[in-house]
Amino acid sequence: MSIAAGQAFAEWMAAVQARTETSLSRLLPSAESIPARLHQAMRYSTLGGGKRVRPLLAFAAGEITAAAPEAIDFAACAVECIHVYSLVHDDLPSMDDDVLRRGRPTCHVEYDEPTALLVGDSLQSLAFELLARTPQTDADRRVEMVRLLAAAAGSCGMAGGQAIDLESVGKALTQPELELMHALKTGALIRAAVLLGALCGAPLADAERDALDRFAKRAGLLFQVVDDILDCTASTATLGKTAGKDAAADKPTYVSLMGLDGARRFAAELEADALACLAVFGERSRRLAELATFIARREF
Amino acid sequence: MSIAAGQAFAEWMAAVQARTETSLSRLLPSAESIPARLHQAMRYSTLGGGKRVRPLLAFAAGEITAAAPEAIDFAACAVECIHVYSLVHDDLPSMDDDVLRRGRPTCHVEYDEPTALLVGDSLQSLAFELLARTPQTDADRRVEMVRLLAAAAGSCGMAGGQAIDLESVGKALTQPELELMHALKTGALIRAAVLLGALCGAPLADAERDALDRFAKRAGLLFQVVDDILDCTASTATLGKTAGKDAAADKPTYVSLMGLDGARRFAAELEADALACLAVFGERSRRLAELATFIARREF
């Protein structure tokens, strides 16, 4: 990427992140509305941080289908609400028992445990309410978005990946087992972000949709492999969450399976595969390609 | 009600309850599918018990609009999934810390706390996936069902009512405050069950929809007032859950606010009001009227 292209991409990213923050602030219940404490805790957990990787993917995929930004706002915020709910529940004492998230106290530390439980539950409901209300998108596509996101979030998606993760602590998983866990735990929602963004625009031909889906699956896996590398190499301050906790919890990761160099080589392969899937879209997939490269090389 | 009518109603109830059990068993992930332990816990929490009040309301409301039973199955199971998720999360140690539900150990006792958290989360996702897949119902109505159920479940509905409940322990609420809490905590989902059942069939005129909505709100409140009376008068064995726990937790109830006789008079008034709302529908609302009376006079 040239310096000028790199700068244009950085500006696009910053613009989408700022737009997502504004949309989330507008679409979340206000901090004054009853029950105020719950709504404040929802806003505390959702606003003011986060890399917004899933909204970025939704907006980048929306460029492929020339989707209206006002529609993508709803899809992007819905996916982000599911992501944040999963973080809030994952941080609970009975799960990872973590105290730090995005550089701040986790929800149950800042508020209390019952409130954090209800924050996660309410954010999940809000995600589907937002999809049902997506503007400039016909009912057939809104129904398809609900179906996709619900499947991605549920017991055969993200929550199912969490369940496998719980059972895997202290076990040596094979690469296929590790890939299944991550395909569900992280991959399903990353994939949903891409597909939902594209669904906000013009219909894709079957072959195009398949290519986008293959891209989305590789991008999800790539994100997780890089996450595992960073958990092992970056500091808590850089990550804004507790570093090294997977190794400390004796959780299987790509680094524990392949070693650090092996995981880095695997990430490079996934990046190349993902980019190859986008060839069919040409220039329309520029942002999505840049984003895949960014995900592969991020340092936080 | 004549003896023959009473018997026909009892048979209808038993048939809907059996049909709901069969539908839930079919629509929940199988106990063998991965992750098996999570799916077993979802089935443990959902199947084999429960009064199925919300599915009964959905089927009764569906008679008003001549809805296809195959469509109501999905709406009824979706509402029941939300209800069961709320029970599983409500029973967690950080919330009500209850060990008994439907006469059996609660989910976190039978399995473990992280699994119970994921069971609730997954059941919520499943509810919206089911609505998106409702057969014999056009996309516009499926979207409206998602919007209604998401609003009923979220922070301005059921979860919001839970949040107010948490804050109200040890406080003397006024009747309007208590009604707001219950309108959200129990009423919102009861109302959604009625409206979703009706949405599965032919469109209602505006005045009819308003009448049905007024009925649904009164039925929700009635259900809670009777629940408070039973919590105070019935035994743990009869209820299949811990009796007297609201009083023990110093939670405000209709009985603590109005006394037992006052709560009983209020329930009778609500029943009469609810039945009056149904007059516009004539014979089509027979089951819904019978159900309101059943809810008012139930002893478990």
Coordinates of C-alpha atoms in Angstrom, one line a residue:
Chain A
M1 CA 0.0 0.0 0.0
S2 CA 1.4 3.5 -0.9
I3 CA 1.7 6.1 1.8
A4 CA -1.2 8.0 0.3
A5 CA -3.4 4.9 0.2
G6 CA -2.4 4.0 3.7
Q7 CA -3.4 7.5 4.9
A8 CA -6.7 7.3 3.0
F9 CA -7.4 4.0 4.7
A10 CA -6.5 5.3 8.1
E11 CA -8.8 8.2 7.6
W12 CA -11.6 5.9 6.4
M13 CA -11.1 3.8 9.6
A14 CA -11.2 6.8 11.9
A15 CA -14.3 8.1 10.2
V16 CA -16.2 4.7 10.5
Q17 CA -15.1 4.4 14.1
A18 CA -16.4 7.9 14.9
R19 CA -19.6 7.2 13.0
T20 CA -20.1 4.0 14.9
E21 CA -19.6 5.8 18.3
T22 CA -22.2 8.4 17.3
S23 CA -24.7 5.7 16.1
L24 CA -24.3 3.6 19.2
S25 CA -24.8 6.6 21.4
R26 CA -28.0 7.5 19.5
L27 CA -29.4 3.9 19.3
L28 CA -28.7 2.9 22.9
P29 CA -31.3 4.0 25.5
S30 CA -30.4 7.3 27.0
A31 CA -28.7 7.4 30.4
E32 CA -31.7 9.2 32.0
S33 CA -34.4 6.8 30.8
I34 CA -35.8 4.3 33.3
P35 CA -34.2 2.0 34.5
A36 CA -31.4 4.6 34.5
R37 CA -28.7 2.5 36.2
L38 CA -29.1 -0.3 33.7
H39 CA -29.0 2.1 30.8
Q40 CA -25.9 3.8 32.2
A41 CA -24.2 0.5 32.6
M42 CA -25.1 -0.5 29.0
R43 CA -23.6 2.8 27.7
Y44 CA -20.5 2.4 30.0
S45 CA -19.8 -1.0 28.5
T46 CA -20.5 -0.1 24.9
L47 CA -19.3 3.5 24.3
G48 CA -15.9 5.2 24.5
G49 CA -13.6 2.5 23.2
G50 CA -13.1 -0.6 21.3
K51 CA -11.5 -1.1 17.9
R52 CA -14.9 -1.5 16.3
V53 CA -13.5 -4.3 14.0
R54 CA -17.0 -5.7 13.3
P55 CA -18.5 -2.3 12.3
L56 CA -15.5 -1.7 10.1
L57 CA -16.0 -5.0 8.4
A58 CA -19.7 -4.3 7.9
F59 CA -19.0 -0.9 6.4
A60 CA -16.2 -2.3 4.2
A61 CA -18.5 -5.1 3.0
G62 CA -21.3 -2.6 2.4
E63 CA -19.1 -0.9 -0.2
I64 CA -19.2 -4.1 -2.3
T65 CA -23.0 -3.9 -2.6
A66 CA -23.3 0.0 -2.6
A67 CA -25.3 -0.2 0.6
A68 CA -26.7 3.0 2.2
P69 CA -24.6 4.0 5.2
E70 CA -27.8 4.7 7.2
A71 CA -28.7 1.0 6.8
I72 CA -25.2 -0.2 7.7
D73 CA -25.3 1.9 10.8
F74 CA -28.0 -0.4 12.2
A75 CA -26.3 -3.7 11.1
A76 CA -22.9 -2.5 12.4
C77 CA -24.4 -1.4 15.8
A78 CA -26.3 -4.7 16.1
V79 CA -23.2 -6.8 15.6
E80 CA -21.3 -4.6 18.0
C81 CA -24.0 -5.0 20.6
I82 CA -23.7 -8.7 20.4
H83 CA -19.9 -8.4 20.7
V84 CA -20.1 -6.2 23.7
Y85 CA -22.7 -8.4 25.4
S86 CA -20.3 -11.4 25.0
L87 CA -17.4 -9.4 26.5
V88 CA -19.5 -8.3 29.5
H89 CA -20.7 -11.9 30.2
D90 CA -17.3 -13.3 29.5
D91 CA -15.7 -11.0 32.1
L92 CA -18.1 -12.2 34.8
P93 CA -16.5 -13.9 37.9
S94 CA -18.1 -17.2 37.0
M95 CA -16.5 -17.0 33.5
D96 CA -13.0 -15.4 33.0
D97 CA -13.3 -13.2 36.1
D98 CA -11.6 -10.3 34.5
V99 CA -11.3 -6.8 35.9
L100 CA -9.9 -4.8 33.0
R101 CA -11.5 -4.2 29.6
R102 CA -10.7 -1.5 27.1
G103 CA -8.4 0.0 29.8
R104 CA -11.2 0.4 32.3
P105 CA -12.8 -1.6 35.0
T106 CA -15.1 -4.3 33.6
C107 CA -18.9 -3.8 33.9
H108 CA -19.4 -6.0 37.0
V109 CA -16.5 -4.2 38.8
E110 CA -17.7 -0.7 37.9
Y111 CA -21.4 -1.6 38.6
D112 CA -22.2 -5.0 40.1
E113 CA -22.7 -8.6 39.0
P114 CA -26.5 -8.7 38.5
T115 CA -26.3 -5.4 36.6
A116 CA -23.6 -6.8 34.3
L117 CA -25.7 -9.9 33.6
L118 CA -28.7 -7.7 32.7
V119 CA -26.5 -5.4 30.5
G120 CA -25.4 -8.4 28.4
D121 CA -29.0 -9.7 28.2
S122 CA -30.3 -6.3 27.2
L123 CA -27.6 -5.7 24.6
Q124 CA -28.5 -8.9 22.9
S125 CA -32.2 -8.0 22.7
L126 CA -31.2 -4.5 21.4
A127 CA -29.2 -6.1 18.6
F128 CA -32.2 -7.8 17.2
E129 CA -34.5 -4.8 17.7
L130 CA -32.0 -2.7 15.7
L131 CA -31.9 -5.2 12.8
A132 CA -35.7 -5.3 12.7
R133 CA -35.7 -1.5 12.5
T134 CA -32.9 -1.2 9.8
P135 CA -33.9 1.6 7.4
Q136 CA -33.8 1.5 3.6
T137 CA -33.7 -2.3 3.7
D138 CA -36.8 -4.4 2.7
A139 CA -38.3 -6.9 5.2
D140 CA -36.9 -10.0 3.4
R141 CA -33.4 -8.8 3.9
R142 CA -34.1 -7.7 7.5
V143 CA -35.4 -11.1 8.3
E144 CA -32.3 -12.7 6.7
M145 CA -30.1 -10.4 8.8
V146 CA -31.9 -11.5 12.0
R147 CA -31.6 -15.2 11.1
L148 CA -27.9 -14.8 10.3
L149 CA -27.0 -12.9 13.4
A150 CA -29.1 -15.1 15.7
A151 CA -27.4 -18.2 14.3
A152 CA -23.9 -16.5 14.6
A153 CA -24.6 -15.6 18.3
G154 CA -26.3 -18.7 19.5
S155 CA -25.3 -22.2 20.7
C156 CA -24.1 -23.2 17.2
G157 CA -22.1 -19.9 17.0
M158 CA -20.4 -17.6 19.5
A159 CA -22.0 -19.0 22.6
G160 CA -21.3 -22.6 21.4
G161 CA -17.7 -21.6 21.0
Q162 CA -17.6 -20.3 24.5
A163 CA -19.0 -23.6 25.7
I164 CA -16.3 -25.6 23.9
D165 CA -13.7 -23.1 25.3
L166 CA -14.9 -23.8 28.8
E167 CA -14.5 -27.6 28.3
S168 CA -11.1 -27.2 26.6
V169 CA -9.2 -25.7 29.5
G170 CA -6.1 -27.8 30.3
K171 CA -6.7 -30.0 27.3
A172 CA -4.3 -30.3 24.2
L173 CA -6.7 -29.7 21.3
T174 CA -5.8 -30.7 17.7
Q175 CA -5.7 -28.0 15.1
P176 CA -9.2 -29.1 13.7
E177 CA -10.7 -28.9 17.2
L178 CA -9.1 -25.5 17.9
E179 CA -10.3 -24.2 14.5
L180 CA -13.9 -25.4 15.3
M181 CA -13.8 -23.7 18.7
H182 CA -12.6 -20.4 17.1
A183 CA -14.8 -20.7 14.0
L184 CA -17.7 -20.5 16.5
K185 CA -16.3 -18.3 19.3
T186 CA -14.9 -15.5 17.2
G187 CA -15.3 -16.4 13.6
A188 CA -19.1 -16.6 13.5
L189 CA -19.6 -13.0 14.5
I190 CA -16.8 -11.7 12.2
R191 CA -18.5 -13.6 9.4
A192 CA -21.9 -12.2 10.3
A193 CA -20.5 -8.6 10.3
V194 CA -19.3 -9.0 6.7
L195 CA -22.5 -10.7 5.5
L196 CA -24.8 -8.2 7.2
G197 CA -22.9 -5.3 5.8
A198 CA -23.3 -6.7 2.3
L199 CA -26.9 -7.6 2.9
C200 CA -27.7 -3.9 3.4
G201 CA -27.0 -3.2 -0.3
A202 CA -27.9 -4.7 -3.7
P203 CA -28.2 -8.5 -3.9
L204 CA -25.0 -10.5 -4.8
A205 CA -24.9 -13.2 -7.4
D206 CA -24.5 -16.7 -5.8
A207 CA -20.8 -17.0 -6.8
E208 CA -20.1 -13.6 -5.3
R209 CA -21.9 -14.4 -2.1
D210 CA -19.9 -17.6 -1.8
A211 CA -16.6 -15.7 -2.4
L212 CA -17.6 -13.2 0.3
D213 CA -18.5 -15.9 2.7
R214 CA -15.1 -17.7 2.1
F215 CA -13.4 -14.3 2.7
A216 CA -15.4 -13.8 5.9
K217 CA -14.5 -17.2 7.3
R218 CA -10.8 -16.7 6.7
A219 CA -10.9 -13.2 8.1
G220 CA -12.5 -14.6 11.3
L221 CA -9.8 -17.2 11.7
L222 CA -7.1 -14.7 10.9
F223 CA -8.5 -12.3 13.6
Q224 CA -8.3 -15.1 16.2
V225 CA -4.8 -16.3 15.2
V226 CA -3.5 -12.7 15.5
D227 CA -5.3 -12.3 18.8
D228 CA -3.5 -15.4 20.2
I229 CA -0.2 -14.0 19.0
L230 CA -0.8 -10.6 20.6
D231 CA -2.0 -12.3 23.9
C232 CA 1.5 -13.8 24.0
T233 CA 3.6 -10.8 22.7
A234 CA 1.8 -7.6 23.7
S235 CA 1.5 -5.9 27.0
T236 CA -1.6 -5.3 29.1
A237 CA -1.3 -1.6 28.6
T238 CA -1.2 -1.9 24.8
L239 CA -4.1 -4.3 24.7
G240 CA -6.3 -2.5 27.2
K241 CA -7.2 -6.0 28.6
T242 CA -5.2 -8.5 30.6
A243 CA -2.4 -9.9 28.4
G244 CA -1.2 -13.5 28.7
K245 CA -4.3 -14.7 30.3
D246 CA -4.9 -17.6 27.9
A247 CA -1.5 -19.0 28.6
A248 CA -2.0 -18.4 32.3
A249 CA -5.4 -20.2 32.2
D250 CA -3.7 -23.1 30.3
K251 CA -6.1 -22.5 27.4
P252 CA -5.1 -23.9 24.0
T253 CA -4.2 -21.2 21.5
Y254 CA -2.6 -21.2 18.0
V255 CA 0.7 -20.2 19.7
S256 CA 0.5 -23.1 22.1
L257 CA -0.3 -25.4 19.1
M258 CA 2.1 -24.1 16.4
G259 CA 4.6 -22.0 18.3
L260 CA 5.0 -18.3 17.7
D261 CA 6.7 -18.5 14.3
G262 CA 4.2 -21.2 13.2
A263 CA 1.2 -19.0 14.2
R264 CA 2.8 -16.0 12.3
R265 CA 3.2 -18.1 9.2
F266 CA -0.3 -19.3 9.5
A267 CA -1.6 -15.8 9.8
A268 CA 0.3 -14.7 6.7
E269 CA -1.3 -17.7 4.7
L270 CA -4.8 -16.8 5.9
E271 CA -4.3 -13.2 4.9
A272 CA -3.2 -14.2 1.4
D273 CA -6.2 -16.6 1.1
A274 CA -8.6 -14.0 2.3
L275 CA -7.3 -11.4 -0.2
A276 CA -7.6 -14.0 -3.0
C277 CA -11.3 -14.5 -2.3
L278 CA -11.9 -10.8 -3.0
A279 CA -10.4 -10.8 -6.5
V280 CA -13.8 -11.3 -8.0
F281 CA -15.0 -7.9 -6.7
G282 CA -12.2 -5.7 -8.0
E283 CA -12.0 -2.2 -6.7
R284 CA -15.3 -2.5 -4.8
S285 CA -13.5 -4.6 -2.2
R286 CA -10.6 -2.3 -1.7
R287 CA -11.6 -1.4 1.9
L288 CA -12.3 -5.0 2.8
A289 CA -8.9 -6.0 1.5
E290 CA -7.1 -3.2 3.4
L291 CA -9.0 -4.2 6.5
A292 CA -7.9 -7.9 6.2
T293 CA -4.3 -6.7 5.9
F294 CA -4.8 -4.4 8.9
I295 CA -6.2 -7.2 11.0
A296 CA -3.2 -9.4 10.0
R297 CA -0.7 -6.8 11.0
R298 CA -2.3 -5.0 13.9
E299 CA -0.3 -4.6 17.1
F300 CA -3.2 -4.1 19.6
Chain B
M1 CA -68.4 -22.0 32.5
S2 CA -70.4 -25.2 32.1
I3 CA -68.9 -28.5 33.0
A4 CA -68.7 -29.5 29.3
A5 CA -67.1 -26.1 28.4
G6 CA -64.7 -26.5 31.3
Q7 CA -63.7 -29.9 30.1
A8 CA -63.3 -28.8 26.5
F9 CA -61.0 -25.9 27.7
A10 CA -59.0 -28.4 29.8
E11 CA -58.5 -30.6 26.8
W12 CA -57.5 -27.7 24.6
M13 CA -55.0 -26.6 27.2
A14 CA -53.5 -30.1 27.5
A15 CA -53.3 -30.3 23.7
V16 CA -51.5 -27.0 23.4
Q17 CA -49.1 -27.9 26.2
A18 CA -48.3 -31.2 24.6
R19 CA -47.9 -29.6 21.2
T20 CA -45.5 -27.0 22.7
E21 CA -43.4 -29.7 24.3
T22 CA -43.1 -31.5 21.0
S23 CA -42.3 -28.2 19.1
L24 CA -39.7 -27.2 21.6
S25 CA -38.1 -30.6 21.5
R26 CA -38.0 -30.4 17.7
L27 CA -36.8 -26.7 17.5
L28 CA -34.1 -26.9 20.2
P29 CA -30.7 -28.3 19.0
S30 CA -30.4 -32.0 19.6
A31 CA -28.7 -33.3 22.7
E32 CA -26.0 -35.0 20.6
S33 CA -25.0 -32.0 18.5
I34 CA -21.8 -30.1 19.4
P35 CA -21.4 -28.5 21.9
A36 CA -23.4 -31.4 23.5
R37 CA -23.2 -30.4 27.1
L38 CA -24.6 -26.9 26.3
H39 CA -27.4 -28.4 24.2
Q40 CA -28.3 -30.9 26.9
A41 CA -28.4 -28.1 29.4
M42 CA -30.7 -26.0 27.1
R43 CA -33.0 -29.0 26.7
Y44 CA -32.9 -29.7 30.5
S45 CA -34.0 -26.1 31.3
T46 CA -36.7 -25.9 28.6
L47 CA -38.3 -29.3 28.3
G48 CA -40.4 -31.4 30.6
G49 CA -42.3 -28.9 32.6
G50 CA -43.7 -25.5 32.9
K51 CA -47.2 -24.3 32.7
R52 CA -46.6 -22.9 29.2
V53 CA -48.8 -19.9 29.9
R54 CA -47.2 -17.8 27.2
P55 CA -47.6 -20.5 24.4
L56 CA -51.2 -20.9 25.6
L57 CA -51.7 -17.2 25.2
A58 CA -50.1 -17.2 21.7
F59 CA -52.4 -20.1 20.6
A60 CA -55.5 -18.6 22.1
A61 CA -54.7 -15.2 20.4
G62 CA -54.0 -16.9 17.2
E63 CA -57.6 -18.2 17.1
I64 CA -58.8 -14.6 16.9
T65 CA -56.9 -14.1 13.6
A66 CA -57.3 -17.7 12.3
A67 CA -53.5 -18.1 12.4
A68 CA -51.9 -21.4 11.1
P69 CA -50.9 -23.6 14.0
E70 CA -47.6 -24.3 12.2
A71 CA -46.8 -20.5 12.4
I72 CA -47.9 -20.1 16.0
D73 CA -45.6 -23.0 17.0
F74 CA -42.6 -20.8 16.2
A75 CA -43.9 -17.7 17.9
A76 CA -45.0 -19.6 21.0
C77 CA -41.6 -21.4 21.2
A78 CA -39.7 -18.1 20.7
V79 CA -41.6 -16.5 23.6
E80 CA -41.1 -19.6 25.8
C81 CA -37.3 -19.5 25.0
I82 CA -37.1 -15.9 26.2
H83 CA -39.1 -16.9 29.3
V84 CA -36.9 -19.9 30.1
Y85 CA -33.7 -17.8 29.5
S86 CA -35.0 -15.3 32.1
L87 CA -35.7 -18.0 34.6
V88 CA -32.2 -19.6 34.2
H89 CA -30.4 -16.2 34.6
D90 CA -32.8 -15.2 37.4
D91 CA -31.9 -18.3 39.4
L92 CA -28.1 -17.7 39.2
P93 CA -26.2 -17.2 42.5
S94 CA -25.6 -13.5 41.7
M95 CA -29.4 -13.0 41.2
D96 CA -32.0 -14.9 43.2
D97 CA -29.6 -17.8 44.0
D98 CA -32.4 -20.3 43.7
V99 CA -31.9 -24.1 43.7
L100 CA -35.4 -25.3 42.7
R101 CA -37.4 -24.7 39.5
R102 CA -40.3 -26.7 38.1
G103 CA -39.6 -29.2 40.9
R104 CA -36.0 -29.9 39.8
P105 CA -32.6 -28.5 40.5
T106 CA -32.0 -25.2 38.7
C107 CA -29.7 -25.2 35.6
H108 CA -26.6 -23.9 37.4
V109 CA -27.1 -26.6 40.2
E110 CA -27.6 -29.5 37.7
Y111 CA -24.8 -28.2 35.4
D112 CA -22.6 -25.3 36.5
E113 CA -22.8 -21.5 36.5
P114 CA -20.9 -20.7 33.3
T115 CA -23.1 -23.3 31.5
A116 CA -26.3 -21.7 32.9
L117 CA -25.1 -18.3 31.7
L118 CA -24.6 -19.6 28.2
V119 CA -27.9 -21.5 28.3
G120 CA -29.7 -18.3 28.9
D121 CA -27.7 -16.4 26.3
S122 CA -28.2 -19.2 23.7
L123 CA -32.0 -19.4 24.3
Q124 CA -32.3 -15.7 23.7
S125 CA -30.6 -16.0 20.3
L126 CA -32.7 -19.1 19.5
A127 CA -35.9 -17.1 20.1
F128 CA -35.0 -14.6 17.4
E129 CA -33.8 -17.3 15.0
L130 CA -37.1 -19.0 15.4
L131 CA -39.1 -15.8 14.7
A132 CA -37.0 -15.2 11.5
R133 CA -37.9 -18.7 10.4
T134 CA -41.6 -18.6 11.1
P135 CA -43.4 -20.5 8.3
Q136 CA -46.6 -19.3 6.5
T137 CA -45.9 -15.7 7.7
D138 CA -44.7 -13.0 5.3
A139 CA -41.4 -11.1 6.0
D140 CA -43.2 -7.9 7.1
R141 CA -44.9 -9.7 9.9
R142 CA -41.8 -11.7 10.9
V143 CA -39.9 -8.4 11.2
E144 CA -42.7 -7.0 13.3
M145 CA -42.6 -10.1 15.6
V146 CA -38.8 -9.7 16.1
R147 CA -39.2 -6.0 16.9
L148 CA -42.0 -6.7 19.4
L149 CA -40.3 -9.5 21.2
A150 CA -36.9 -7.8 21.3
A151 CA -38.5 -4.7 22.8
A152 CA -40.5 -6.9 25.3
A153 CA -37.3 -8.7 26.4
G154 CA -34.8 -5.9 26.6
S155 CA -33.9 -3.0 28.9
C156 CA -37.3 -1.3 28.4
G157 CA -39.1 -4.6 28.9
M158 CA -38.4 -7.7 30.9
A159 CA -34.7 -7.1 31.7
G160 CA -35.5 -3.5 32.6
G161 CA -38.2 -4.8 35.1
Q162 CA -35.5 -7.1 36.6
A163 CA -33.2 -4.1 37.0
I164 CA -36.0 -2.1 38.8
D165 CA -36.7 -5.2 40.9
L166 CA -33.0 -5.4 42.0
E167 CA -33.1 -1.8 43.1
S168 CA -36.4 -2.1 44.9
V169 CA -35.4 -4.7 47.5
G170 CA -36.2 -3.4 51.0
K171 CA -38.0 -0.4 49.6
A172 CA -41.7 0.4 50.0
L173 CA -42.9 1.0 46.5
T174 CA -46.1 2.9 45.6
Q175 CA -48.7 1.1 43.5
P176 CA -47.7 3.0 40.3
E177 CA -44.0 2.1 40.9
L178 CA -44.9 -1.6 41.6
E179 CA -47.1 -1.6 38.5
L180 CA -44.3 -0.2 36.3
M181 CA -41.9 -2.8 37.6
H182 CA -44.3 -5.7 36.9
A183 CA -45.5 -4.2 33.6
L184 CA -41.9 -4.6 32.5
K185 CA -40.8 -7.7 34.4
T186 CA -43.7 -10.0 33.6
G187 CA -46.2 -8.0 31.7
A188 CA -44.1 -7.2 28.6
L189 CA -43.6 -10.8 27.7
I190 CA -47.2 -11.9 28.4
R191 CA -48.3 -9.0 26.2
A192 CA -45.8 -10.1 23.5
A193 CA -47.1 -13.7 23.6
V194 CA -50.7 -12.4 22.9
L195 CA -49.6 -10.0 20.1
L196 CA -47.2 -12.5 18.4
G197 CA -49.9 -15.2 18.4
A198 CA -52.3 -12.8 16.7
L199 CA -49.6 -11.6 14.3
C200 CA -49.3 -15.1 12.9
G201 CA -52.8 -14.7 11.3
A202 CA -54.8 -12.2 9.3
P203 CA -54.3 -8.5 10.0
L204 CA -56.5 -6.9 12.7
A205 CA -58.2 -3.6 12.3
D206 CA -56.6 -0.8 14.4
A207 CA -59.5 -0.8 16.9
E208 CA -59.2 -4.6 17.3
R209 CA -55.5 -4.4 17.7
D210 CA -55.9 -1.8 20.4
A211 CA -58.5 -3.9 22.2
L212 CA -56.2 -6.9 22.1
D213 CA -53.3 -4.9 23.4
R214 CA -55.4 -3.6 26.3
F215 CA -56.4 -7.2 27.1
A216 CA -52.8 -8.3 26.9
K217 CA -51.6 -5.6 29.4
R218 CA -54.3 -6.5 31.9
A219 CA -53.6 -10.2 31.5
G220 CA -49.9 -9.5 32.3
L221 CA -50.7 -7.6 35.4
L222 CA -53.3 -10.1 36.5
F223 CA -50.7 -12.9 36.1
Q224 CA -48.3 -11.1 38.4
V225 CA -50.9 -10.2 41.1
V226 CA -51.9 -13.9 41.2
D227 CA -48.3 -14.9 41.3
D228 CA -47.8 -12.7 44.3
I229 CA -50.9 -14.1 46.0
L230 CA -49.6 -17.7 45.4
D231 CA -46.1 -16.9 46.6
C232 CA -47.7 -16.0 49.9
T233 CA -50.4 -18.8 50.1
A234 CA -49.2 -21.9 48.2
S235 CA -46.5 -24.4 49.2
T236 CA -43.1 -25.0 47.5
A237 CA -44.3 -28.5 46.5
T238 CA -47.4 -27.1 44.7
L239 CA -45.5 -24.3 43.0
G240 CA -42.5 -26.4 42.0
K241 CA -40.3 -23.4 43.0
T242 CA -39.4 -21.9 46.3
A243 CA -42.5 -20.4 47.9
G244 CA -42.5 -17.3 50.0
K245 CA -39.2 -16.1 48.7
D246 CA -40.4 -12.6 47.8
A247 CA -41.5 -11.9 51.3
A248 CA -38.3 -13.5 52.6
A249 CA -36.2 -11.2 50.4
D250 CA -38.3 -8.2 51.5
K251 CA -39.4 -7.6 48.0
P252 CA -42.4 -5.4 47.4
T253 CA -45.4 -7.4 46.2
Y254 CA -49.1 -6.7 45.6
V255 CA -49.8 -8.6 48.8
S256 CA -47.3 -6.5 50.8
L257 CA -48.9 -3.4 49.3
M258 CA -52.6 -4.2 49.4
G259 CA -52.9 -7.1 51.9
L260 CA -54.1 -10.6 50.8
D261 CA -57.8 -9.6 50.5
G262 CA -56.9 -6.4 48.6
A263 CA -54.7 -8.3 46.1
R264 CA -57.6 -10.8 45.6
R265 CA -60.1 -8.0 44.9
F266 CA -57.6 -6.3 42.5
A267 CA -57.2 -9.6 40.6
A268 CA -60.9 -10.0 40.3
E269 CA -61.2 -6.4 38.9
L270 CA -58.4 -7.1 36.4
E271 CA -60.0 -10.3 35.2
A272 CA -63.3 -8.4 34.6
D273 CA -61.5 -5.6 32.8
A274 CA -59.5 -8.1 30.6
L275 CA -62.7 -10.0 29.6
A276 CA -64.4 -6.7 28.7
C277 CA -61.6 -5.9 26.3
L278 CA -62.4 -9.1 24.4
A279 CA -66.1 -8.3 23.8
V280 CA -65.4 -6.9 20.3
F281 CA -64.1 -10.3 19.1
G282 CA -67.1 -12.4 20.1
E283 CA -66.7 -16.2 19.9
R284 CA -63.3 -15.9 18.3
S285 CA -61.8 -14.9 21.6
R286 CA -63.4 -17.7 23.6
R287 CA -60.1 -19.5 24.4
L288 CA -58.4 -16.2 25.4
A289 CA -61.3 -15.4 27.7
E290 CA -61.2 -18.8 29.3
L291 CA -57.4 -18.5 29.7
A292 CA -57.8 -15.1 31.5
T293 CA -60.2 -16.7 33.9
F294 CA -57.8 -19.7 34.3
I295 CA -54.9 -17.3 35.1
A296 CA -57.0 -15.5 37.7
R297 CA -58.1 -18.6 39.5
R298 CA -55.1 -20.9 39.1
E299 CA -53.7 -22.4 42.3
F300 CA -50.1 -23.2 41.1

